[in-house]
mmCIF file of C-alpha atoms and ligand atoms in Angstrom:
data_model
loop_
_atom_site.group_PDB
_atom_site.id
_atom_site.type_symbol
_atom_site.label_atom_id
_atom_site.label_comp_id
_atom_site.label_asym_id
_atom_site.label_seq_id
_atom_site.Cartn_x
_atom_site.Cartn_y
_atom_site.Cartn_z
ATOM 1 C CA MET A 1 -21.916 -68.433 -13.142
ATOM 2 C CA ALA A 2 -22.101 -67.647 -9.437
ATOM 3 C CA LEU A 3 -21.610 -69.117 -5.965
ATOM 4 C CA LEU A 4 -24.202 -68.769 -3.203
ATOM 5 C CA ILE A 5 -23.411 -68.750 0.527
ATOM 6 C CA VAL A 6 -26.276 -69.897 2.746
ATOM 7 C CA ALA A 7 -25.392 -69.718 6.438
ATOM 8 C CA PRO A 8 -28.106 -67.877 8.396
ATOM 9 C CA ASN A 9 -27.234 -67.136 12.038
ATOM 10 C CA ARG A 10 -23.517 -67.463 11.343
ATOM 11 C CA ASP A 11 -21.062 -64.566 11.073
ATOM 12 C CA ILE A 12 -19.573 -65.104 7.620
ATOM 13 C CA SER A 13 -17.604 -61.845 7.354
ATOM 14 C CA ILE A 14 -14.290 -63.729 7.595
ATOM 15 C CA TRP A 15 -15.467 -66.176 4.858
ATOM 16 C CA LYS A 16 -16.271 -63.250 2.532
ATOM 17 C CA LYS A 17 -12.906 -61.640 3.241
ATOM 18 C CA ILE A 18 -11.031 -64.860 2.457
ATOM 19 C CA ILE A 19 -13.075 -65.450 -0.709
ATOM 20 C CA GLN A 20 -12.211 -61.917 -1.819
ATOM 21 C CA GLU A 21 -8.527 -62.480 -1.108
ATOM 22 C CA ASN A 22 -8.496 -65.804 -2.967
ATOM 23 C CA ASP A 23 -10.524 -64.761 -5.974
ATOM 24 C CA PRO A 24 -11.394 -61.069 -6.260
ATOM 25 C CA GLU A 25 -13.231 -61.662 -9.586
ATOM 26 C CA LEU A 26 -15.585 -64.343 -8.185
ATOM 27 C CA GLU A 27 -19.314 -63.600 -8.514
ATOM 28 C CA TYR A 28 -20.998 -64.713 -5.276
ATOM 29 C CA TYR A 29 -24.142 -63.956 -3.333
ATOM 30 C CA VAL A 30 -25.077 -64.292 0.326
ATOM 31 C CA TRP A 31 -28.538 -65.799 0.807
ATOM 32 C CA PRO A 32 -31.236 -64.437 0.725
ATOM 33 C CA ASP A 33 -29.807 -61.553 -1.363
ATOM 34 C CA CYS A 34 -29.469 -62.801 -4.903
ATOM 35 C CA GLU A 35 -30.879 -61.054 -7.956
ATOM 36 C CA ARG A 36 -29.660 -63.587 -10.514
ATOM 37 C CA LYS A 37 -30.801 -66.931 -9.120
ATOM 38 C CA SER A 38 -30.409 -68.780 -12.414
ATOM 39 C CA GLU A 39 -26.682 -67.877 -12.468
ATOM 40 C CA VAL A 40 -26.017 -69.823 -9.256
ATOM 41 C CA VAL A 41 -24.418 -73.236 -9.988
ATOM 42 C CA ALA A 42 -22.897 -73.970 -6.571
ATOM 43 C CA ALA A 43 -23.627 -73.216 -2.935
ATOM 44 C CA VAL A 44 -21.785 -73.258 0.376
ATOM 45 C CA ALA A 45 -24.105 -74.201 3.203
ATOM 46 C CA TRP A 46 -24.356 -74.395 6.965
ATOM 47 C CA ASN A 47 -27.820 -75.047 8.494
ATOM 48 C CA HIS A 48 -29.654 -73.637 5.498
ATOM 49 C CA PRO A 49 -33.453 -73.161 5.639
ATOM 50 C CA ILE A 50 -35.003 -76.386 4.356
ATOM 51 C CA GLY A 51 -36.181 -76.018 0.789
ATOM 52 C CA CYS A 52 -34.229 -72.860 0.018
ATOM 53 C CA PHE A 53 -32.286 -74.401 -2.867
ATOM 54 C CA GLN A 54 -35.541 -74.935 -4.755
ATOM 55 C CA ASP A 55 -35.304 -71.284 -5.828
ATOM 56 C CA TYR A 56 -32.010 -71.927 -7.698
ATOM 57 C CA PRO A 57 -32.751 -74.096 -10.733
ATOM 58 C CA ASN A 58 -29.149 -74.586 -11.872
ATOM 59 C CA ILE A 59 -27.384 -75.656 -8.715
ATOM 60 C CA GLU A 60 -25.087 -78.646 -9.290
ATOM 61 C CA LEU A 61 -22.976 -78.643 -6.142
ATOM 62 C CA ILE A 62 -23.535 -77.913 -2.435
ATOM 63 C CA SER A 63 -20.408 -77.697 -0.241
ATOM 64 C CA SER A 64 -20.724 -78.148 3.495
ATOM 65 C CA MET A 65 -18.884 -75.522 5.548
ATOM 66 C CA GLY A 66 -17.738 -78.325 7.861
ATOM 67 C CA ALA A 67 -16.823 -82.004 8.037
ATOM 68 C CA GLY A 68 -20.430 -83.160 8.549
ATOM 69 C CA VAL A 69 -23.118 -83.107 5.851
ATOM 70 C CA ASP A 70 -26.133 -84.214 7.902
ATOM 71 C CA HIS A 71 -27.474 -80.623 7.880
ATOM 72 C CA ILE A 72 -27.634 -80.844 4.051
ATOM 73 C CA MET A 73 -28.770 -84.472 3.804
ATOM 74 C CA LYS A 74 -31.816 -83.864 5.995
ATOM 75 C CA ASP A 75 -33.265 -81.575 3.307
ATOM 76 C CA THR A 76 -35.219 -84.029 1.170
ATOM 77 C CA THR A 77 -36.099 -81.331 -1.350
ATOM 78 C CA ILE A 78 -32.529 -81.291 -2.679
ATOM 79 C CA ASP A 79 -32.353 -83.022 -6.075
ATOM 80 C CA PRO A 80 -30.551 -86.388 -5.773
ATOM 81 C CA GLU A 81 -28.348 -85.412 -8.752
ATOM 82 C CA ILE A 82 -26.806 -82.465 -6.883
ATOM 83 C CA LYS A 83 -23.316 -83.277 -5.679
ATOM 84 C CA ILE A 84 -22.388 -82.694 -2.029
ATOM 85 C CA THR A 85 -18.880 -82.137 -0.704
ATOM 86 C CA ARG A 86 -17.462 -81.619 2.773
ATOM 87 C CA ILE A 87 -14.326 -80.195 4.425
ATOM 88 C CA VAL A 88 -11.405 -82.490 5.172
ATOM 89 C CA ASP A 89 -8.616 -80.521 6.805
ATOM 90 C CA SER A 90 -5.569 -81.496 8.865
ATOM 91 C CA VAL A 91 -6.072 -78.627 11.307
ATOM 92 C CA LEU A 92 -9.686 -79.727 11.932
ATOM 93 C CA THR A 93 -8.449 -83.305 12.404
ATOM 94 C CA ILE A 94 -5.711 -82.329 14.903
ATOM 95 C CA SER A 95 -8.164 -80.142 16.796
ATOM 96 C CA MET A 96 -10.672 -83.017 17.099
ATOM 97 C CA THR A 97 -7.977 -85.496 18.132
ATOM 98 C CA ASN A 98 -6.676 -83.141 20.825
ATOM 99 C CA TYR A 99 -10.200 -82.730 22.256
ATOM 100 C CA VAL A 100 -10.621 -86.489 22.469
ATOM 101 C CA LEU A 101 -7.169 -86.964 24.029
ATOM 102 C CA MET A 102 -8.049 -84.284 26.607
ATOM 103 C CA ALA A 103 -11.231 -86.146 27.572
ATOM 104 C CA VAL A 104 -9.564 -89.588 27.643
ATOM 105 C CA LEU A 105 -6.620 -88.410 29.745
ATOM 106 C CA ASN A 106 -8.893 -86.722 32.248
ATOM 107 C CA TYR A 107 -10.550 -90.100 32.884
ATOM 108 C CA HIS A 108 -7.270 -92.064 32.721
ATOM 109 C CA LYS A 109 -5.681 -89.900 35.413
ATOM 110 C CA GLN A 110 -8.958 -89.594 37.388
ATOM 111 C CA PHE A 111 -8.836 -85.827 37.215
ATOM 112 C CA PHE A 112 -12.568 -85.483 37.977
ATOM 113 C CA LYS A 113 -12.107 -87.387 41.249
ATOM 114 C CA TYR A 114 -9.227 -85.111 42.306
ATOM 115 C CA GLN A 115 -11.316 -82.029 41.489
ATOM 116 C CA LYS A 116 -14.034 -83.305 43.831
ATOM 117 C CA ASP A 117 -11.382 -84.090 46.468
ATOM 118 C CA LYS A 118 -10.119 -80.523 46.180
ATOM 119 C CA ASP A 119 -13.640 -79.145 46.777
ATOM 120 C CA SER A 120 -13.695 -81.074 50.088
ATOM 121 C CA LYS A 121 -9.994 -80.352 50.902
ATOM 122 C CA VAL A 122 -9.220 -84.064 50.733
ATOM 123 C CA TRP A 123 -5.631 -85.227 50.056
ATOM 124 C CA HIS A 124 -6.117 -88.813 48.831
ATOM 125 C CA GLN A 125 -3.305 -90.487 46.922
ATOM 126 C CA GLN A 126 -4.801 -93.451 45.074
ATOM 127 C CA VAL A 127 -2.709 -96.647 45.169
ATOM 128 C CA ASN A 128 -3.542 -97.104 41.494
ATOM 129 C CA PRO A 129 -3.805 -93.523 40.234
ATOM 130 C CA GLU A 130 -4.610 -94.496 36.655
ATOM 131 C CA ILE A 131 -7.696 -96.216 35.205
ATOM 132 C CA ASP A 132 -6.972 -99.021 32.773
ATOM 133 C CA LEU A 133 -8.833 -97.993 29.617
ATOM 134 C CA SER A 134 -9.662 -100.192 26.699
ATOM 135 C CA ILE A 135 -10.956 -97.770 24.075
ATOM 136 C CA GLY A 136 -13.381 -98.367 21.197
ATOM 137 C CA ILE A 137 -13.812 -95.873 18.396
ATOM 138 C CA MET A 138 -17.112 -95.979 16.518
ATOM 139 C CA GLY A 139 -16.554 -94.413 13.113
ATOM 140 C CA MET A 140 -13.079 -95.026 11.718
ATOM 141 C CA GLY A 141 -13.085 -92.297 9.095
ATOM 142 C CA VAL A 142 -10.741 -89.366 8.692
ATOM 143 C CA LEU A 143 -11.214 -88.214 12.303
ATOM 144 C CA GLY A 144 -11.627 -91.611 13.973
ATOM 145 C CA GLN A 145 -8.457 -93.069 12.454
ATOM 146 C CA ASP A 146 -6.331 -90.130 13.595
ATOM 147 C CA VAL A 147 -7.688 -90.495 17.142
ATOM 148 C CA ALA A 148 -7.027 -94.255 17.029
ATOM 149 C CA LEU A 149 -3.405 -93.797 15.976
ATOM 150 C CA LYS A 150 -2.644 -91.143 18.575
ATOM 151 C CA LEU A 151 -4.329 -93.073 21.417
ATOM 152 C CA ASN A 152 -2.310 -96.058 20.357
ATOM 153 C CA ASP A 153 0.882 -93.980 20.485
ATOM 154 C CA LEU A 154 -0.054 -93.031 24.058
ATOM 155 C CA GLY A 155 -0.107 -96.743 24.958
ATOM 156 C CA PHE A 156 -3.870 -97.400 25.108
ATOM 157 C CA LYS A 157 -5.531 -100.533 23.785
ATOM 158 C CA VAL A 158 -7.637 -99.341 20.859
ATOM 159 C CA PHE A 159 -10.436 -101.019 18.861
ATOM 160 C CA GLY A 160 -12.245 -99.622 15.837
ATOM 161 C CA TYR A 161 -15.750 -100.110 14.494
ATOM 162 C CA SER A 162 -16.958 -98.984 11.061
ATOM 163 C CA ASN A 163 -19.014 -100.132 8.099
ATOM 164 C CA THR A 164 -15.986 -101.746 6.433
ATOM 165 C CA LYS A 165 -12.877 -103.239 8.061
ATOM 166 C CA LYS A 166 -9.872 -100.994 8.437
ATOM 167 C CA ILE A 167 -6.155 -101.732 8.539
ATOM 168 C CA VAL A 168 -4.742 -99.371 11.151
ATOM 169 C CA SER A 169 -1.522 -100.261 12.932
ATOM 170 C CA ARG A 170 -2.196 -102.121 16.246
ATOM 171 C CA VAL A 171 -5.940 -101.321 16.126
ATOM 172 C CA LYS A 172 -8.263 -104.327 15.939
ATOM 173 C CA SER A 173 -10.988 -103.561 13.469
ATOM 174 C CA PHE A 174 -14.639 -104.639 13.677
ATOM 175 C CA ALA A 175 -17.272 -103.967 11.037
ATOM 176 C CA GLY A 176 -21.001 -104.248 10.587
ATOM 177 C CA GLN A 177 -23.907 -105.175 12.854
ATOM 178 C CA SER A 178 -22.733 -108.775 13.282
ATOM 179 C CA GLU A 179 -19.544 -107.643 15.020
ATOM 180 C CA ILE A 180 -20.942 -104.949 17.294
ATOM 181 C CA GLN A 181 -21.177 -107.209 20.363
ATOM 182 C CA ALA A 182 -17.625 -108.551 19.891
ATOM 183 C CA PHE A 183 -16.419 -104.915 19.629
ATOM 184 C CA LEU A 184 -18.275 -103.843 22.781
ATOM 185 C CA ASN A 185 -16.987 -106.887 24.696
ATOM 186 C CA GLU A 186 -13.429 -105.535 24.275
ATOM 187 C CA ILE A 187 -13.952 -102.021 25.574
ATOM 188 C CA ASN A 188 -14.730 -99.985 28.696
ATOM 189 C CA MET A 189 -14.663 -96.599 26.937
ATOM 190 C CA LEU A 190 -16.587 -95.750 23.733
ATOM 191 C CA ILE A 191 -15.757 -92.731 21.562
ATOM 192 C CA CYS A 192 -18.504 -91.959 19.045
ATOM 193 C CA MET A 193 -17.167 -90.424 15.795
ATOM 194 C CA LEU A 194 -19.912 -91.571 13.424
ATOM 195 C CA PRO A 195 -21.631 -89.348 10.886
ATOM 196 C CA LEU A 196 -25.343 -88.761 11.450
ATOM 197 C CA THR A 197 -27.267 -90.775 8.843
ATOM 198 C CA SER A 198 -30.564 -92.632 8.729
ATOM 199 C CA SER A 199 -28.758 -95.745 9.966
ATOM 200 C CA THR A 200 -26.825 -94.105 12.814
ATOM 201 C CA ARG A 201 -29.562 -91.769 14.202
ATOM 202 C CA GLY A 202 -30.286 -92.856 17.797
ATOM 203 C CA ILE A 203 -27.680 -95.658 17.633
ATOM 204 C CA LEU A 204 -26.540 -94.866 21.205
ATOM 205 C CA ASN A 205 -29.708 -96.083 22.915
ATOM 206 C CA LEU A 206 -30.615 -98.128 25.980
ATOM 207 C CA SER A 207 -30.434 -101.522 24.283
ATOM 208 C CA PHE A 208 -26.983 -100.570 22.923
ATOM 209 C CA PHE A 209 -25.785 -99.442 26.378
ATOM 210 C CA ARG A 210 -27.013 -102.692 27.888
ATOM 211 C CA LYS A 211 -24.666 -104.554 25.533
ATOM 212 C CA MET A 212 -21.686 -102.659 27.021
ATOM 213 C CA GLN A 213 -19.593 -103.684 30.010
ATOM 214 C CA LYS A 214 -20.946 -102.297 33.278
ATOM 215 C CA GLY A 215 -19.274 -98.998 34.257
ATOM 216 C CA SER A 216 -18.237 -98.006 30.743
ATOM 217 C CA ILE A 217 -17.485 -94.401 29.787
ATOM 218 C CA ILE A 218 -18.878 -92.740 26.683
ATOM 219 C CA ILE A 219 -17.527 -89.778 24.740
ATOM 220 C CA ASN A 220 -19.692 -88.290 21.964
ATOM 221 C CA VAL A 221 -18.073 -85.738 19.668
ATOM 222 C CA ALA A 222 -20.014 -86.536 16.506
ATOM 223 C CA ARG A 223 -23.655 -85.373 16.505
ATOM 224 C CA GLY A 224 -26.235 -85.060 19.278
ATOM 225 C CA ALA A 225 -28.933 -87.018 17.451
ATOM 226 C CA LEU A 226 -26.805 -90.194 17.560
ATOM 227 C CA LEU A 227 -27.580 -90.380 21.291
ATOM 228 C CA ILE A 228 -30.992 -90.925 22.888
ATOM 229 C CA GLU A 229 -30.355 -88.587 25.789
ATOM 230 C CA GLU A 230 -33.054 -89.990 28.128
ATOM 231 C CA ASP A 231 -31.585 -93.490 27.565
ATOM 232 C CA LEU A 232 -28.147 -92.288 28.692
ATOM 233 C CA LEU A 233 -29.659 -91.176 32.001
ATOM 234 C CA ILE A 234 -31.245 -94.604 32.486
ATOM 235 C CA ALA A 235 -28.029 -96.387 31.474
ATOM 236 C CA ILE A 236 -26.169 -94.388 34.142
ATOM 237 C CA GLU A 237 -28.784 -95.311 36.733
ATOM 238 C CA GLU A 238 -28.524 -98.967 35.757
ATOM 239 C CA GLY A 239 -24.734 -98.824 35.996
ATOM 240 C CA TYR A 240 -23.943 -99.657 32.367
ATOM 241 C CA ILE A 241 -22.476 -96.198 31.879
ATOM 242 C CA SER A 242 -20.443 -94.604 34.689
ATOM 243 C CA SER A 243 -19.780 -91.267 33.002
ATOM 244 C CA ALA A 244 -20.279 -89.361 29.773
ATOM 245 C CA PHE A 245 -18.288 -86.608 28.117
ATOM 246 C CA LEU A 246 -20.409 -84.853 25.485
ATOM 247 C CA ASP A 247 -19.714 -82.081 22.984
ATOM 248 C CA VAL A 248 -22.912 -82.394 20.936
ATOM 249 C CA PHE A 249 -26.602 -82.509 21.867
ATOM 250 C CA GLN A 250 -30.051 -83.140 20.392
ATOM 251 C CA THR A 251 -30.882 -79.476 20.896
ATOM 252 C CA GLU A 252 -28.137 -76.862 20.752
ATOM 253 C CA PRO A 253 -27.686 -74.663 22.723
ATOM 254 C CA LEU A 254 -28.511 -77.190 25.457
ATOM 255 C CA PRO A 255 -31.826 -75.998 27.027
ATOM 256 C CA LYS A 256 -31.447 -74.435 30.486
ATOM 257 C CA ASP A 257 -33.710 -77.022 32.103
ATOM 258 C CA HIS A 258 -31.858 -80.024 30.626
ATOM 259 C CA ALA A 259 -30.925 -82.761 33.097
ATOM 260 C CA PHE A 260 -27.326 -82.909 31.777
ATOM 261 C CA TRP A 261 -26.394 -79.490 33.238
ATOM 262 C CA LYS A 262 -26.523 -80.687 36.851
ATOM 263 C CA HIS A 263 -25.683 -84.358 36.412
ATOM 264 C CA PRO A 264 -22.525 -85.171 38.412
ATOM 265 C CA ASP A 265 -21.359 -87.828 35.950
ATOM 266 C CA ILE A 266 -21.947 -85.933 32.713
ATOM 267 C CA PHE A 267 -19.376 -83.461 31.441
ATOM 268 C CA ILE A 268 -20.276 -81.120 28.631
ATOM 269 C CA THR A 269 -18.708 -78.645 26.243
ATOM 270 C CA PRO A 270 -20.719 -76.465 23.834
ATOM 271 C CA HIS A 271 -19.951 -78.123 20.451
ATOM 272 C CA ILE A 272 -16.378 -76.896 20.288
ATOM 273 C CA ALA A 273 -14.491 -80.165 19.834
ATOM 274 C CA SER A 274 -13.262 -79.005 16.438
ATOM 275 C CA VAL A 275 -14.363 -75.934 14.507
ATOM 276 C CA THR A 276 -13.860 -75.375 10.791
ATOM 277 C CA ASN A 277 -10.988 -73.047 10.000
ATOM 278 C CA PRO A 278 -12.227 -70.781 7.142
ATOM 279 C CA TYR A 279 -8.624 -70.232 5.954
ATOM 280 C CA ALA A 280 -8.428 -73.958 5.224
ATOM 281 C CA ALA A 281 -12.036 -74.348 4.050
ATOM 282 C CA VAL A 282 -12.385 -71.483 1.586
ATOM 283 C CA PRO A 283 -9.527 -72.621 -0.753
ATOM 284 C CA GLN A 284 -11.073 -76.157 -0.795
ATOM 285 C CA ILE A 285 -14.494 -74.793 -1.610
ATOM 286 C CA LEU A 286 -13.177 -72.508 -4.365
ATOM 287 C CA ASN A 287 -11.037 -75.288 -5.782
ATOM 288 C CA ASN A 288 -14.097 -77.531 -6.039
ATOM 289 C CA TYR A 289 -16.101 -74.692 -7.580
ATOM 290 C CA LYS A 290 -13.455 -74.334 -10.301
ATOM 291 C CA ARG A 291 -13.371 -78.078 -10.782
ATOM 292 C CA LEU A 292 -17.138 -78.065 -11.252
ATOM 293 C CA LEU A 293 -16.905 -75.296 -13.876
ATOM 294 C CA ASN A 294 -14.075 -77.187 -15.651
ATOM 295 C CA LYS A 295 -15.981 -80.496 -15.376
ATOM 296 C CA GLU A 296 -13.157 -82.058 -13.368
ATOM 297 C CA PRO A 297 -13.672 -84.617 -10.541
ATOM 298 C CA LEU A 298 -14.638 -83.018 -7.223
ATOM 299 C CA GLN A 299 -12.687 -83.513 -3.992
ATOM 300 C CA ASN A 300 -14.165 -84.785 -0.700
ATOM 301 C CA LEU A 301 -17.341 -85.779 -2.428
ATOM 302 C CA ILE A 302 -19.848 -87.677 -0.322
ATOM 303 C CA ASP A 303 -21.802 -90.728 -1.410
ATOM 304 C CA ARG A 304 -25.456 -89.569 -1.531
ATOM 305 C CA ASN A 305 -26.635 -93.205 -0.985
ATOM 306 C CA LYS A 306 -24.470 -93.705 2.105
ATOM 307 C CA GLU A 307 -25.302 -90.196 3.361
ATOM 308 C CA TYR A 308 -21.657 -89.485 4.345
HETATM 309 P P1 NDP B 401 -15.888 -89.883 7.685
HETATM 310 O O1 NDP B 401 -16.954 -89.823 6.688
HETATM 311 O O2 NDP B 401 -14.455 -89.730 7.257
HETATM 312 O O3 NDP B 401 -15.958 -91.269 8.509
HETATM 313 C C1 NDP B 401 -17.153 -91.818 8.957
HETATM 314 C C2 NDP B 401 -16.887 -93.194 9.543
HETATM 315 O O4 NDP B 401 -18.068 -93.713 10.120
HETATM 316 C C3 NDP B 401 -16.365 -94.202 8.508
HETATM 317 O O5 NDP B 401 -15.366 -94.999 9.106
HETATM 318 C C4 NDP B 401 -17.613 -95.067 8.264
HETATM 319 O O6 NDP B 401 -17.355 -96.392 7.884
HETATM 320 C C5 NDP B 401 -18.275 -95.024 9.622
HETATM 321 N N1 NDP B 401 -19.737 -95.314 9.560
HETATM 322 C C6 NDP B 401 -20.677 -94.610 8.902
HETATM 323 N N2 NDP B 401 -21.891 -95.177 9.092
HETATM 324 C C7 NDP B 401 -21.693 -96.270 9.867
HETATM 325 C C8 NDP B 401 -22.529 -97.254 10.430
HETATM 326 N N3 NDP B 401 -23.869 -97.265 10.213
HETATM 327 N N4 NDP B 401 -21.985 -98.219 11.203
HETATM 328 C C9 NDP B 401 -20.654 -98.250 11.407
HETATM 329 N N5 NDP B 401 -19.795 -97.339 10.935
HETATM 330 C C10 NDP B 401 -20.309 -96.362 10.157
HETATM 331 O O7 NDP B 401 -16.215 -88.739 8.789
HETATM 332 P P2 NDP B 401 -15.224 -87.895 9.684
HETATM 333 O O8 NDP B 401 -14.314 -88.813 10.417
HETATM 334 O O9 NDP B 401 -14.579 -86.790 8.911
HETATM 335 O O10 NDP B 401 -16.251 -87.162 10.677
HETATM 336 C C11 NDP B 401 -17.155 -87.909 11.502
HETATM 337 C C12 NDP B 401 -18.205 -86.960 12.052
HETATM 338 O O11 NDP B 401 -17.667 -86.135 13.092
HETATM 339 C C13 NDP B 401 -18.807 -85.979 11.064
HETATM 340 O O12 NDP B 401 -19.818 -86.568 10.293
HETATM 341 C C14 NDP B 401 -19.352 -84.888 11.977
HETATM 342 O O13 NDP B 401 -20.730 -85.115 12.251
HETATM 343 C C15 NDP B 401 -18.555 -85.033 13.267
HETATM 344 N N6 NDP B 401 -17.786 -83.825 13.579
HETATM 345 C C16 NDP B 401 -17.985 -83.183 14.779
HETATM 346 C C17 NDP B 401 -17.263 -82.036 15.109
HETATM 347 C C18 NDP B 401 -17.423 -81.355 16.420
HETATM 348 O O14 NDP B 401 -16.899 -80.242 16.636
HETATM 349 N N7 NDP B 401 -18.101 -81.936 17.389
HETATM 350 C C19 NDP B 401 -16.285 -81.462 14.178
HETATM 351 C C20 NDP B 401 -16.115 -82.248 12.956
HETATM 352 C C21 NDP B 401 -16.845 -83.382 12.701
HETATM 353 P P3 NDP B 401 -16.564 -96.795 6.503
HETATM 354 O O15 NDP B 401 -15.176 -96.203 6.667
HETATM 355 O O16 NDP B 401 -16.550 -98.244 6.513
HETATM 356 O O17 NDP B 401 -17.336 -96.136 5.409
#
């Protein structure tokens, strides 16, 4: 029995070191070097080449190296019976929440305006120095709920939107297509924390933006393909969106000639909102591997039908 790591273009030396420390006896291979393909029963993957698991006839489990599984789900050659797990980790959650708080507070305190004032040596004390934000979180999962609670603690009005209703202290919950307009009516800032699935791909599009209050702010920390990037530019021109704070993009790295680089109302970071900590991830992955071998229930298993 062996484990396979498939993460081309990623430095996995630290992952190998931690695997070694946790289980020196473990038999594992790093794709594409594997002489005993039929021995492989589980894989750890990040942006694997589509179709590569076809060469391993006995794989039963694929673990994502991160919180998202869209990079695995998009490979339609993976047998529907193969189980897929993801990383759920408190450090990853705190890191994501802190990124979102940073973005929200920059808007709340109008930091971007004061930066521009500084460039022109302008000393302008606003009478109302804070923007009144009413914040909607799309995707009330592990990450979204933590953000909702912490924003609430900071005194913001917070609304949540997900597939099913949530009970989160002082957060009004909306669910399903029929409640999307009611959700958007409440908010002037939208934080997207949805997984990328066939039903969420391109969800942030022009007709969606036109349902929002004029001048709304959008923060996307989930996946670039949730947003139709050209539509965001139109929505800004039309005044539905006043500003965007983006960590993820349709193409990463963001192409040099992309309009977002120079847009004065779009702020970007290079997909760093929250990065998997291998010291937290490896024990989870090895624990699930042992559970698989012992035929015990797996942790952080995703629903293949729901795609998350
Ligand atoms: P979860 O699976 O815990 O939560 C997903 C949430 O989205 C759930 O509340 C779910 O609803 C909701 N949802 C799913 N589909 C729909 C839909 N069609 N309409 C409405 N709501 C929907 O995911 P996490 O919170 O752990 O992570 C979210 C995403 O964040 C990841 O998939 C990943 O892509 C991204 N991410 C980005 C990082 C970065 O650095 N930029 C780092 C880590 C994660 P319900 O609860 O009802 O099922």
